[in-house]
C-alpha cells in the first residue's frame, strides 16, 4: 500500500456547488486518524459526561480524548476541574473508573493529589534530592459546562464552548436539555471510519432508501438543513398521527456540533450520539437517552426499539460504504446542493483543522 501523504490541494475548500467530497484515502489511512487525533480531537470541545455525575466534592469521571486519558473532578471548593489522568511519577492512572474520593490517589505507587491537582502525599521519597512537590502537580485541562453536560478541551487557545454552541439554546427553547432525565446508555461498534458515520448523519438524502419507516414519520418536503459556524442542524416537522412521539406532530431536530457530537431532539426526548474513532476502520458510537418528566414507559420502550432499528440501518449502510471507499474504482464524489450542505460544512471544517498540519505546509 502507498504511504499516506496529505496533499495540500485536498485541503482547499470549494463552494458546495463545485466541491468534491474528501478523498477516499482519508477514510482508510491510519496516518489520517493520527493527524485527526492531533489536530481535530485534541483541539475541540469533547463531551465527557453529565453534570449530575460531578455535583458533589470528590465526584469524578474519566474519559479518553484521542489517546489522552482524562479525569474531571469536583473540588472541595466546588470548582469543576479537569486533568490528564496521568501520574507525574511514572505515568500511572489516578482513576480507572467514575467514582467519588476525597483525593486522587495513583493506582501504581500511591502518590496522592488533592482534588485541585496539587501533589500531597509521596510515600518513601525522603532521600530524593532536588524534588519539590509543587513542581509535580497534575497538568490541568480546560473544562466547561453546557446544558447539563461536561466538556473538556485539550487546547488552551480554543474558542469557548459557549461561542461554539451559540444559538442552539435559543433554537431549542423552551426545551432545556439540563432538565431532561438521563435513562440509559447504549454502545454500538461500527466497522467504518468515524467520518463515514458523521457524513451519513449529516444528510437526510439517504432517509427514503435506508430508513423507510423513519421516512413515513417526516414531512420530507419540509426537511431543512442549516449550518452555523461550528455546528449544523437538520429539522423536520413530524407528521401528526404517524409518529410515536407526539400526537400533534411536533418537530425533530438533529444538531451536529463539530467534530463528533450529535444531539437528536424529538418531543420529550434527547438522544446524544458521541462518535469515537477506535481505529481507521472502527468507530464506537455512544448513545445516551434522556427523557422529559411524564414521558411514559411505553414511549421509552418504543423509542429505544425504533432508534435501534434506525441505527442498525445506518450501521449496515456505513459498513458497505466503507467497503466501497476501499475500492480502487473510487476516489472522490460530489454533493447534492439541496441535501448535503451539512456534509460539505463538516468536511470543510475538517480541512480547516488539518490545514495547520506540518505535512500540509
Ligand atoms: S506512577 Fe503514580 S505513584 Fe508511581
Ligand atoms: Fe440514517
mmCIF file of N, CA and C in Angstrom, residues 239-302:
data_model
loop_
_atom_site.group_PDB
_atom_site.id
_atom_site.type_symbol
_atom_site.label_atom_id
_atom_site.label_comp_id
_atom_site.label_asym_id
_atom_site.label_seq_id
_atom_site.Cartn_x
_atom_site.Cartn_y
_atom_site.Cartn_z
ATOM 1 N N UNK A 239 -45.082 14.137 11.087
ATOM 2 C CA UNK A 239 -46.480 14.069 10.641
ATOM 3 C C UNK A 239 -47.375 13.678 11.821
ATOM 4 N N UNK A 240 -48.433 14.444 12.074
ATOM 5 C CA UNK A 240 -49.338 14.075 13.160
ATOM 6 C C UNK A 240 -49.900 12.675 12.910
ATOM 7 N N UNK A 241 -49.962 11.870 13.961
ATOM 8 C CA UNK A 241 -50.541 10.531 13.829
ATOM 9 C C UNK A 241 -49.599 9.496 13.233
ATOM 10 N N UNK A 242 -48.455 9.915 12.733
ATOM 11 C CA UNK A 242 -47.544 8.963 12.087
ATOM 12 C C UNK A 242 -46.277 8.750 12.899
ATOM 13 N N UNK A 243 -46.245 9.325 14.110
ATOM 14 C CA UNK A 243 -45.028 9.152 14.888
ATOM 15 C C UNK A 243 -45.378 8.818 16.326
ATOM 16 N N UNK A 244 -44.429 8.180 17.002
ATOM 17 C CA UNK A 244 -44.710 7.693 18.355
ATOM 18 C C UNK A 244 -44.532 8.794 19.404
ATOM 19 N N UNK A 245 -43.987 9.942 18.992
ATOM 20 C CA UNK A 245 -43.560 10.929 19.983
ATOM 21 C C UNK A 245 -44.629 11.954 20.343
ATOM 22 N N UNK A 246 -45.399 12.336 19.367
ATOM 23 C CA UNK A 246 -46.346 13.402 19.646
ATOM 24 C C UNK A 246 -47.542 13.267 18.721
ATOM 25 N N UNK A 247 -48.741 13.236 19.334
ATOM 26 C CA UNK A 247 -49.959 13.068 18.530
ATOM 27 C C UNK A 247 -50.166 14.267 17.617
ATOM 28 N N UNK A 248 -49.723 15.456 18.073
ATOM 29 C CA UNK A 248 -49.973 16.632 17.220
ATOM 30 C C UNK A 248 -48.816 16.950 16.285
ATOM 31 N N UNK A 249 -47.916 16.035 16.127
ATOM 32 C CA UNK A 249 -46.838 16.305 15.175
ATOM 33 C C UNK A 249 -45.555 16.652 15.881
ATOM 34 N N UNK A 250 -45.323 17.938 16.083
ATOM 35 C CA UNK A 250 -44.064 18.357 16.703
ATOM 36 C C UNK A 250 -42.947 18.329 15.673
ATOM 37 N N UNK A 251 -41.707 18.489 16.150
ATOM 38 C CA UNK A 251 -40.562 18.576 15.225
ATOM 39 C C UNK A 251 -39.413 17.705 15.675
ATOM 40 N N UNK A 252 -38.608 17.305 14.723
ATOM 41 C CA UNK A 252 -37.350 16.616 15.025
ATOM 42 C C UNK A 252 -36.215 17.594 14.742
ATOM 43 N N UNK A 253 -35.269 17.667 15.680
ATOM 44 C CA UNK A 253 -34.062 18.491 15.473
ATOM 45 C C UNK A 253 -32.853 17.581 15.568
ATOM 46 N N UNK A 254 -31.952 17.735 14.622
ATOM 47 C CA UNK A 254 -30.715 16.944 14.667
ATOM 48 C C UNK A 254 -29.541 17.915 14.590
ATOM 49 N N UNK A 255 -28.925 18.144 15.733
ATOM 50 C CA UNK A 255 -27.771 19.047 15.774
ATOM 51 C C UNK A 255 -26.482 18.246 15.692
ATOM 52 N N UNK A 256 -25.552 18.764 14.937
ATOM 53 C CA UNK A 256 -24.201 18.191 14.906
ATOM 54 C C UNK A 256 -23.246 19.285 15.329
ATOM 55 N N UNK A 257 -22.518 19.040 16.417
ATOM 56 C CA UNK A 257 -21.518 20.011 16.887
ATOM 57 C C UNK A 257 -20.149 19.433 16.545
ATOM 58 N N UNK A 258 -19.418 20.194 15.739
ATOM 59 C CA UNK A 258 -18.117 19.737 15.256
ATOM 60 C C UNK A 258 -17.186 19.389 16.412
ATOM 61 N N UNK A 259 -16.464 18.265 16.367
ATOM 62 C CA UNK A 259 -16.383 17.354 15.231
ATOM 63 C C UNK A 259 -17.155 16.038 15.393
ATOM 64 N N UNK A 260 -17.719 15.756 16.596
ATOM 65 C CA UNK A 260 -18.188 14.377 16.791
ATOM 66 C C UNK A 260 -19.367 14.216 17.733
ATOM 67 N N UNK A 261 -20.149 15.284 17.885
ATOM 68 C CA UNK A 261 -21.293 15.171 18.809
ATOM 69 C C UNK A 261 -22.604 15.462 18.090
ATOM 70 N N UNK A 262 -23.581 14.609 18.344
ATOM 71 C CA UNK A 262 -24.902 14.788 17.765
ATOM 72 C C UNK A 262 -25.938 14.891 18.877
ATOM 73 N N UNK A 263 -26.870 15.801 18.701
ATOM 74 C CA UNK A 263 -27.977 15.952 19.660
ATOM 75 C C UNK A 263 -29.263 15.730 18.883
ATOM 76 N N UNK A 264 -29.958 14.667 19.198
ATOM 77 C CA UNK A 264 -31.185 14.336 18.476
ATOM 78 C C UNK A 264 -32.364 14.624 19.388
ATOM 79 N N UNK A 265 -33.114 15.641 19.027
ATOM 80 C CA UNK A 265 -34.161 16.122 19.924
ATOM 81 C C UNK A 265 -35.520 15.898 19.277
ATOM 82 N N UNK A 266 -36.319 15.074 19.937
ATOM 83 C CA UNK A 266 -37.687 14.806 19.486
ATOM 84 C C UNK A 266 -38.598 15.174 20.649
ATOM 85 N N UNK A 267 -39.902 15.312 20.423
ATOM 86 C CA UNK A 267 -40.747 15.712 21.552
ATOM 87 C C UNK A 267 -40.551 14.783 22.755
ATOM 88 N N UNK A 268 -40.140 15.364 23.889
ATOM 89 C CA UNK A 268 -39.994 14.586 25.121
ATOM 90 C C UNK A 268 -38.687 13.843 25.272
ATOM 91 N N UNK A 269 -37.834 13.877 24.259
ATOM 92 C CA UNK A 269 -36.593 13.126 24.437
ATOM 93 C C UNK A 269 -35.389 13.721 23.715
ATOM 94 N N UNK A 270 -34.241 13.491 24.365
ATOM 95 C CA UNK A 270 -32.948 13.852 23.764
ATOM 96 C C UNK A 270 -32.129 12.579 23.688
ATOM 97 N N UNK A 271 -31.472 12.436 22.572
ATOM 98 C CA UNK A 271 -30.510 11.332 22.454
ATOM 99 C C UNK A 271 -29.216 11.983 22.002
ATOM 100 N N UNK A 272 -28.126 11.736 22.751
ATOM 101 C CA UNK A 272 -26.836 12.238 22.277
ATOM 102 C C UNK A 272 -26.090 11.073 21.637
ATOM 103 N N UNK A 273 -25.400 11.365 20.564
ATOM 104 C CA UNK A 273 -24.523 10.359 19.932
ATOM 105 C C UNK A 273 -23.118 10.934 19.957
ATOM 106 N N UNK A 274 -22.216 10.179 20.553
ATOM 107 C CA UNK A 274 -20.826 10.605 20.589
ATOM 108 C C UNK A 274 -20.046 9.628 19.711
ATOM 109 N N UNK A 275 -19.303 10.183 18.750
ATOM 110 C CA UNK A 275 -18.636 9.353 17.743
ATOM 111 C C UNK A 275 -17.152 9.280 18.085
ATOM 112 N N UNK A 276 -16.691 8.100 18.450
ATOM 113 C CA UNK A 276 -15.314 7.958 18.922
ATOM 114 C C UNK A 276 -14.544 6.982 18.039
ATOM 115 N N UNK A 277 -13.542 7.463 17.325
ATOM 116 C CA UNK A 277 -12.767 6.540 16.494
ATOM 117 C C UNK A 277 -11.968 5.562 17.348
ATOM 118 N N UNK A 278 -11.999 4.300 16.960
ATOM 119 C CA UNK A 278 -11.170 3.283 17.623
ATOM 120 C C UNK A 278 -9.913 3.080 16.777
ATOM 121 N N UNK A 279 -10.117 2.813 15.499
ATOM 122 C CA UNK A 279 -9.019 2.844 14.529
ATOM 123 C C UNK A 279 -9.619 3.346 13.223
ATOM 124 N N UNK A 280 -8.832 3.365 12.156
ATOM 125 C CA UNK A 280 -9.315 3.984 10.918
ATOM 126 C C UNK A 280 -10.586 3.314 10.394
ATOM 127 N N UNK A 281 -10.774 2.044 10.738
ATOM 128 C CA UNK A 281 -11.919 1.295 10.201
ATOM 129 C C UNK A 281 -12.954 0.922 11.250
ATOM 130 N N UNK A 282 -12.795 1.414 12.458
ATOM 131 C CA UNK A 282 -13.719 1.022 13.528
ATOM 132 C C UNK A 282 -14.082 2.245 14.361
ATOM 133 N N UNK A 283 -15.363 2.365 14.653
ATOM 134 C CA UNK A 283 -15.847 3.528 15.387
ATOM 135 C C UNK A 283 -16.823 3.080 16.463
ATOM 136 N N UNK A 284 -16.687 3.702 17.621
ATOM 137 C CA UNK A 284 -17.636 3.417 18.681
ATOM 138 C C UNK A 284 -18.610 4.589 18.752
ATOM 139 N N UNK A 285 -19.890 4.269 18.801
ATOM 140 C CA UNK A 285 -20.889 5.333 18.910
ATOM 141 C C UNK A 285 -21.595 5.132 20.250
ATOM 142 N N UNK A 286 -21.551 6.150 21.079
ATOM 143 C CA UNK A 286 -22.230 6.059 22.377
ATOM 144 C C UNK A 286 -23.550 6.820 22.284
ATOM 145 N N UNK A 287 -24.626 6.112 22.519
ATOM 146 C CA UNK A 287 -25.967 6.726 22.550
ATOM 147 C C UNK A 287 -26.375 6.901 24.010
ATOM 148 N N UNK A 288 -26.674 8.120 24.415
ATOM 149 C CA UNK A 288 -27.257 8.359 25.739
ATOM 150 C C UNK A 288 -28.678 8.857 25.529
ATOM 151 N N UNK A 289 -29.602 8.276 26.291
ATOM 152 C CA UNK A 289 -31.021 8.635 26.152
ATOM 153 C C UNK A 289 -31.488 9.423 27.368
ATOM 154 N N UNK A 290 -32.188 10.514 27.102
ATOM 155 C CA UNK A 290 -32.746 11.377 28.145
ATOM 156 C C UNK A 290 -34.225 11.592 27.829
ATOM 157 N N UNK A 291 -35.031 11.638 28.886
ATOM 158 C CA UNK A 291 -36.465 11.858 28.666
ATOM 159 C C UNK A 291 -37.003 12.944 29.589
ATOM 160 N N UNK A 292 -38.058 13.586 29.108
ATOM 161 C CA UNK A 292 -38.725 14.605 29.919
ATOM 162 C C UNK A 292 -39.578 13.926 30.986
ATOM 163 N N UNK A 293 -39.831 14.664 32.044
ATOM 164 C CA UNK A 293 -40.705 14.151 33.094
ATOM 165 C C UNK A 293 -42.078 13.854 32.492
ATOM 166 N N UNK A 294 -42.678 12.766 32.935
ATOM 167 C CA UNK A 294 -44.024 12.467 32.462
ATOM 168 C C UNK A 294 -44.074 11.620 31.203
ATOM 169 N N UNK A 295 -42.920 11.390 30.588
ATOM 170 C CA UNK A 295 -42.905 10.529 29.397
ATOM 171 C C UNK A 295 -43.200 9.092 29.842
ATOM 172 N N UNK A 296 -44.070 8.420 29.126
ATOM 173 C CA UNK A 296 -44.490 7.077 29.572
ATOM 174 C C UNK A 296 -43.416 6.026 29.285
ATOM 175 N N UNK A 297 -43.472 4.950 30.087
ATOM 176 C CA UNK A 297 -42.536 3.837 29.858
ATOM 177 C C UNK A 297 -42.712 3.254 28.470
ATOM 178 N N UNK A 298 -43.929 3.275 28.013
ATOM 179 C CA UNK A 298 -44.213 2.722 26.687
ATOM 180 C C UNK A 298 -43.492 3.524 25.602
ATOM 181 N N UNK A 299 -43.514 4.860 25.759
ATOM 182 C CA UNK A 299 -42.825 5.680 24.763
ATOM 183 C C UNK A 299 -41.315 5.413 24.804
ATOM 184 N N UNK A 300 -40.782 5.271 26.026
ATOM 185 C CA UNK A 300 -39.347 4.988 26.155
ATOM 186 C C UNK A 300 -39.025 3.674 25.443
ATOM 187 N N UNK A 301 -39.834 2.654 25.704
ATOM 188 C CA UNK A 301 -39.598 1.345 25.078
ATOM 189 C C UNK A 301 -39.662 1.436 23.556
ATOM 190 N N UNK A 302 -40.693 2.107 23.072
ATOM 191 C CA UNK A 302 -40.873 2.250 21.618
ATOM 192 C C UNK A 302 -39.721 3.055 21.002
#
